[in-house]
């Protein structure tokens, strides 16, 4: 019954995302999108692909920082295999499973389960913290103070919950009991996570690489806009692009299907005044 419920929920996520995308394309116009797509300069698509490859390499280096920090001598090519496969899984599966897949992939490469969990969780925490900081600075120009206070309060609450889940022995013992039925030993990940967080040099390096990765990833749609001969304001575009990616990563639809395109159209139109037809074409490429 539980397996059936999970499959039903996943199917629902997929069809909700597909419905959002279909409605969006219908409202904007299939013909309009087609005529826009055929005008793209293909050279910019290749540039975007190269940038995507660079982002994945940065993700590989990020994970490698913590892998090496825990004393493993795993080759970066092996880590890259895990990260690239995680990215593929993230394209075809709900977003929240991509992190889980990385844990299992690292464990397959002879990294202890507790270490794989700690590496993945701390890397995610650093990423979320940087995203929060960048988005907050960007939203100062667009939203009233009280809305930002609510947003900051929500994020602090979220961090507290994550901290309890990751760094306390109480939550660890709970997860150990839950996953014991799947023959997975999670014991010790909270201690390892604390140890990683206390390695300030590694965390700072991971944060720097993460910032570069976020910046390059947010530039990919900017390059595609240029491919359509659109030149939006650079800094404002980067901030909105990061916000779009963050919202699209929420586990609402299957792998962000539909949610990503609809969010991009709404935010770029309302905040930067960009043409919805071009925005939809960019996010469909």
Short mmCIF file of C-alpha atoms in Angstrom, two decimals:
data_model
loop_
_atom_site.label_atom_id
_atom_site.label_comp_id
_atom_site.label_asym_id
_atom_site.label_seq_id
_atom_site.Cartn_x
_atom_site.Cartn_y
_atom_site.Cartn_z
CA UNK A 1 0.00 0.00 0.00
CA UNK A 2 2.84 2.42 0.89
CA UNK A 3 4.63 1.68 -2.40
CA UNK A 4 1.40 2.30 -4.32
CA UNK A 5 0.87 5.60 -2.48
CA UNK A 6 4.42 6.76 -3.29
CA UNK A 7 3.99 5.88 -6.97
CA UNK A 8 0.64 7.67 -7.03
CA UNK A 9 2.18 10.76 -5.44
CA UNK A 10 5.04 10.79 -7.96
CA UNK A 11 2.57 10.39 -10.84
CA UNK A 12 0.54 13.28 -9.41
CA UNK A 13 3.66 15.47 -9.21
CA UNK A 14 4.45 14.67 -12.85
CA UNK A 15 0.94 15.40 -14.15
CA UNK A 16 0.64 18.62 -12.13
CA UNK A 17 3.94 19.84 -13.58
CA UNK A 18 2.95 18.76 -17.08
CA UNK A 19 -0.42 20.50 -16.71
CA UNK A 20 1.27 23.75 -15.60
CA UNK A 21 3.60 23.57 -18.61
CA UNK A 22 0.77 22.83 -21.07
CA UNK A 23 -1.35 25.71 -19.74
CA UNK A 24 1.66 28.05 -19.88
CA UNK A 25 2.51 27.11 -23.48
CA UNK A 26 -1.16 27.40 -24.48
CA UNK A 27 -1.54 30.85 -22.90
CA UNK A 28 1.63 32.20 -24.50
CA UNK A 29 1.00 30.49 -27.83
CA UNK A 30 2.64 27.48 -29.42
CA UNK A 31 3.21 29.34 -32.70
CA UNK A 32 4.78 32.30 -30.88
CA UNK A 33 7.16 30.02 -29.02
CA UNK A 34 8.07 28.11 -32.20
CA UNK A 35 8.83 31.30 -34.17
CA UNK A 36 10.99 32.51 -31.27
CA UNK A 37 12.86 29.20 -30.84
CA UNK A 38 13.95 29.08 -34.49
CA UNK A 39 15.61 32.49 -34.15
CA UNK A 40 18.12 31.43 -31.48
CA UNK A 41 21.82 31.68 -32.26
CA UNK A 42 22.96 28.06 -31.84
CA UNK A 43 26.44 29.19 -30.83
CA UNK A 44 25.05 30.47 -27.52
CA UNK A 45 23.47 27.07 -26.86
CA UNK A 46 26.94 25.49 -27.08
CA UNK A 47 28.29 28.15 -24.71
CA UNK A 48 25.47 27.32 -22.27
CA UNK A 49 26.33 23.61 -22.47
CA UNK A 50 29.98 24.35 -21.72
CA UNK A 51 28.91 26.44 -18.72
CA UNK A 52 26.69 23.59 -17.51
CA UNK A 53 29.66 21.22 -17.75
CA UNK A 54 31.71 23.71 -15.71
CA UNK A 55 28.96 23.85 -13.05
CA UNK A 56 29.06 20.06 -12.73
CA UNK A 57 32.85 20.18 -12.40
CA UNK A 58 32.48 22.75 -9.62
CA UNK A 59 29.97 20.46 -7.88
CA UNK A 60 32.49 17.64 -8.18
CA UNK A 61 35.22 19.76 -6.61
CA UNK A 62 32.83 20.83 -3.83
CA UNK A 63 32.08 17.25 -2.85
CA UNK A 64 35.75 16.37 -3.22
CA UNK A 65 36.68 19.04 -0.67
CA UNK A 66 34.72 17.25 2.05
CA UNK A 67 35.63 13.76 0.83
CA UNK A 68 39.34 14.61 1.12
CA UNK A 69 38.66 16.46 4.37
CA UNK A 70 37.48 13.20 5.95
CA UNK A 71 40.69 11.45 4.93
CA UNK A 72 39.52 9.61 1.82
CA UNK A 73 41.87 9.48 -1.19
CA UNK A 74 39.14 9.00 -3.79
CA UNK A 75 40.11 10.21 -7.27
CA UNK A 76 38.16 13.21 -8.58
CA UNK A 77 37.12 11.21 -11.66
CA UNK A 78 35.26 8.78 -9.38
CA UNK A 79 33.59 11.69 -7.55
CA UNK A 80 32.68 13.19 -10.94
CA UNK A 81 30.95 9.94 -11.91
CA UNK A 82 28.79 10.22 -8.79
CA UNK A 83 27.98 13.92 -9.30
CA UNK A 84 27.17 13.60 -13.02
CA UNK A 85 24.95 10.57 -12.36
CA UNK A 86 23.24 12.48 -9.54
CA UNK A 87 22.54 15.31 -12.00
CA UNK A 88 20.97 12.89 -14.48
CA UNK A 89 18.84 11.36 -11.72
CA UNK A 90 17.77 14.88 -10.71
CA UNK A 91 16.49 15.48 -14.26
CA UNK A 92 14.22 12.44 -14.29
CA UNK A 93 13.33 12.10 -10.62
CA UNK A 94 11.88 14.49 -8.01
CA UNK A 95 14.51 17.01 -6.88
CA UNK A 96 14.64 15.79 -3.30
CA UNK A 97 15.90 12.36 -4.48
CA UNK A 98 19.05 13.77 -6.10
CA UNK A 99 20.71 14.34 -2.70
CA UNK A 100 19.72 10.86 -1.55
CA UNK A 101 21.13 9.40 -4.76
CA UNK A 102 24.48 11.13 -4.13
CA UNK A 103 24.65 9.56 -0.66
CA UNK A 104 24.03 6.09 -2.09
CA UNK A 105 26.47 6.64 -4.98
CA UNK A 106 29.24 7.77 -2.62
CA UNK A 107 28.52 4.80 -0.37
CA UNK A 108 28.84 2.53 -3.40
CA UNK A 109 32.35 3.93 -3.87
CA UNK A 110 33.36 2.66 -0.40
CA UNK A 111 32.61 5.82 1.57
CA UNK A 112 31.01 4.98 4.92
CA UNK A 113 27.28 5.75 5.01
CA UNK A 114 27.67 8.16 7.94
CA UNK A 115 30.40 10.04 6.04
CA UNK A 116 28.41 10.12 2.79
CA UNK A 117 25.40 11.59 4.63
CA UNK A 118 27.55 14.19 6.41
CA UNK A 119 29.32 15.23 3.19
CA UNK A 120 26.03 15.65 1.30
CA UNK A 121 24.18 17.40 4.14
CA UNK A 122 26.92 19.91 4.97
CA UNK A 123 27.38 20.71 1.27
CA UNK A 124 23.61 21.33 0.97
CA UNK A 125 23.58 23.52 4.08
CA UNK A 126 26.39 25.71 2.70
CA UNK A 127 24.51 26.01 -0.61
CA UNK A 128 21.21 26.93 1.06
CA UNK A 129 22.91 29.52 3.27
CA UNK A 130 24.54 31.21 0.26
CA UNK A 131 21.29 31.11 -1.74
CA UNK A 132 19.45 32.67 1.19
CA UNK A 133 22.03 35.46 1.52
CA UNK A 134 22.04 36.28 -2.20
CA UNK A 135 18.25 36.18 -2.51
CA UNK A 136 17.77 38.35 0.59
CA UNK A 137 20.12 41.02 -0.78
CA UNK A 138 18.29 40.90 -4.10
CA UNK A 139 14.81 41.09 -2.60
CA UNK A 140 15.68 44.28 -0.71
CA UNK A 141 15.05 46.17 -3.94
CA UNK A 142 11.70 44.56 -4.74
CA UNK A 143 9.78 43.75 -1.57
CA UNK A 144 8.72 45.71 1.56
CA UNK A 145 10.60 45.27 4.81
CA UNK A 146 7.87 43.30 6.61
CA UNK A 147 7.84 40.67 3.83
CA UNK A 148 11.61 40.28 4.15
CA UNK A 149 11.33 39.93 7.94
CA UNK A 150 8.84 37.10 7.45
CA UNK A 151 11.14 35.49 4.90
CA UNK A 152 14.20 35.77 7.18
CA UNK A 153 12.23 34.40 10.15
CA UNK A 154 11.06 31.43 8.07
CA UNK A 155 14.60 30.70 6.93
CA UNK A 156 16.00 30.89 10.48
CA UNK A 157 13.30 28.43 11.58
CA UNK A 158 14.24 26.20 8.65
CA UNK A 159 17.93 26.31 9.66
CA UNK A 160 17.04 25.42 13.25
CA UNK A 161 15.03 22.42 12.06
CA UNK A 162 17.88 21.33 9.77
CA UNK A 163 20.36 21.80 12.63
CA UNK A 164 18.27 19.57 14.90
CA UNK A 165 17.95 16.94 12.16
CA UNK A 166 21.62 16.95 11.22
CA UNK A 167 23.60 17.67 14.37
CA UNK A 168 21.74 16.10 17.30
CA UNK A 169 22.02 12.56 18.60
CA UNK A 170 18.24 12.42 19.23
CA UNK A 171 17.40 12.81 15.53
CA UNK A 172 20.23 10.49 14.59
CA UNK A 173 18.88 7.69 16.76
CA UNK A 174 15.45 8.21 15.19
CA UNK A 175 16.83 7.96 11.64
CA UNK A 176 18.93 4.93 12.60
CA UNK A 177 15.81 3.10 13.76
CA UNK A 178 13.84 4.10 10.65
CA UNK A 179 16.49 3.03 8.15
CA UNK A 180 17.56 -0.10 10.00
CA UNK A 181 14.70 -1.96 8.28
CA UNK A 182 16.39 -1.15 4.93
CA UNK A 183 19.68 -2.59 6.27
CA UNK A 184 21.30 0.87 6.22
CA UNK A 185 23.50 1.91 9.15
CA UNK A 186 23.25 5.68 9.63
CA UNK A 187 24.82 5.81 13.08
CA UNK A 188 27.52 8.43 13.55
CA UNK A 189 26.56 10.91 10.82
CA UNK A 190 25.74 13.70 13.31
CA UNK A 191 29.24 13.54 14.83
CA UNK A 192 30.85 13.53 11.38
CA UNK A 193 28.68 16.49 10.30
CA UNK A 194 29.80 18.48 13.34
CA UNK A 195 33.41 17.61 12.57
CA UNK A 196 33.05 18.88 9.01
CA UNK A 197 31.33 22.10 10.06
CA UNK A 198 34.18 22.83 12.49
CA UNK A 199 36.73 22.57 9.65
CA UNK A 200 36.38 26.28 8.87
CA UNK A 201 38.95 26.26 6.07
CA UNK A 202 37.14 23.48 4.20
CA UNK A 203 33.74 25.09 4.73
CA UNK A 204 35.06 28.47 3.50
CA UNK A 205 36.59 26.86 0.39
CA UNK A 206 33.39 24.96 -0.27
CA UNK A 207 31.43 28.20 0.13
CA UNK A 208 33.68 30.04 -2.34
CA UNK A 209 33.37 27.30 -4.96
CA UNK A 210 29.61 27.11 -4.32
CA UNK A 211 29.27 30.87 -4.88
CA UNK A 212 31.10 30.58 -8.22
CA UNK A 213 28.91 27.61 -9.16
CA UNK A 214 25.70 29.48 -8.33
CA UNK A 215 26.87 32.51 -10.32
CA UNK A 216 27.78 30.46 -13.41
CA UNK A 217 24.55 28.43 -13.20
CA UNK A 218 22.48 31.63 -13.07
CA UNK A 219 24.38 32.95 -16.10
CA UNK A 220 23.25 30.04 -18.31
CA UNK A 221 19.75 31.45 -18.96
CA UNK A 222 21.33 34.91 -19.40
CA UNK A 223 23.51 33.53 -22.23
CA UNK A 224 20.42 31.95 -23.82
CA UNK A 225 18.57 35.29 -23.64
CA UNK A 226 21.48 36.86 -25.52
CA UNK A 227 21.10 34.03 -28.04
CA UNK A 228 17.60 35.39 -28.70
CA UNK A 229 19.10 38.89 -29.05
CA UNK A 230 17.76 40.02 -25.68
CA UNK A 231 20.08 41.84 -23.28
CA UNK A 232 18.47 42.08 -19.81
CA UNK A 233 20.13 44.06 -16.98
CA UNK A 234 22.94 41.86 -15.69
CA UNK A 235 22.86 42.08 -11.87
CA UNK A 236 19.07 42.12 -11.61
CA UNK A 237 18.86 39.15 -13.95
CA UNK A 238 21.34 37.11 -11.88
CA UNK A 239 19.34 37.67 -8.68
CA UNK A 240 16.00 36.79 -10.29
CA UNK A 241 17.55 33.76 -12.01
CA UNK A 242 18.79 32.44 -8.66
CA UNK A 243 15.33 33.01 -7.17
CA UNK A 244 13.72 31.09 -10.05
CA UNK A 245 16.11 28.16 -9.59
CA UNK A 246 15.47 28.09 -5.84
CA UNK A 247 11.67 28.05 -6.22
CA UNK A 248 11.88 25.43 -8.97
CA UNK A 249 13.89 23.16 -6.64
CA UNK A 250 10.97 22.88 -4.22
CA UNK A 251 9.37 19.40 -4.23
CA UNK A 252 6.08 20.54 -5.73
CA UNK A 253 6.26 19.07 -9.23
CA UNK A 254 8.28 16.25 -10.79
CA UNK A 255 11.89 17.53 -11.15
CA UNK A 256 10.54 21.11 -11.26
CA UNK A 257 8.58 20.43 -14.46
CA UNK A 258 6.29 23.33 -15.28
CA UNK A 259 7.05 25.10 -12.01
CA UNK A 260 10.44 26.27 -13.29
CA UNK A 261 9.04 27.70 -16.56
CA UNK A 262 5.99 29.31 -14.95
CA UNK A 263 8.06 30.88 -12.15
CA UNK A 264 10.55 32.26 -14.67
CA UNK A 265 7.79 33.82 -16.78
CA UNK A 266 6.08 35.46 -13.78
CA UNK A 267 9.22 36.79 -12.09
CA UNK A 268 11.06 37.98 -15.20
CA UNK A 269 7.90 39.67 -16.51
CA UNK A 270 6.92 41.38 -13.24
CA UNK A 271 10.40 42.27 -11.96
CA UNK A 272 12.36 42.92 -15.16
CA UNK A 273 9.64 43.35 -17.79
CA UNK A 274 11.01 40.57 -20.03
CA UNK A 275 8.93 39.13 -22.85
CA UNK A 276 7.11 35.95 -21.62
CA UNK A 277 7.49 34.33 -25.06
CA UNK A 278 11.28 34.69 -24.97
CA UNK A 279 11.46 33.61 -21.31
CA UNK A 280 9.44 30.46 -22.03
CA UNK A 281 11.63 29.70 -25.06
CA UNK A 282 14.80 30.10 -22.95
CA UNK A 283 13.61 27.68 -20.30
CA UNK A 284 12.42 25.18 -22.90
CA UNK A 285 15.82 25.03 -24.64
#
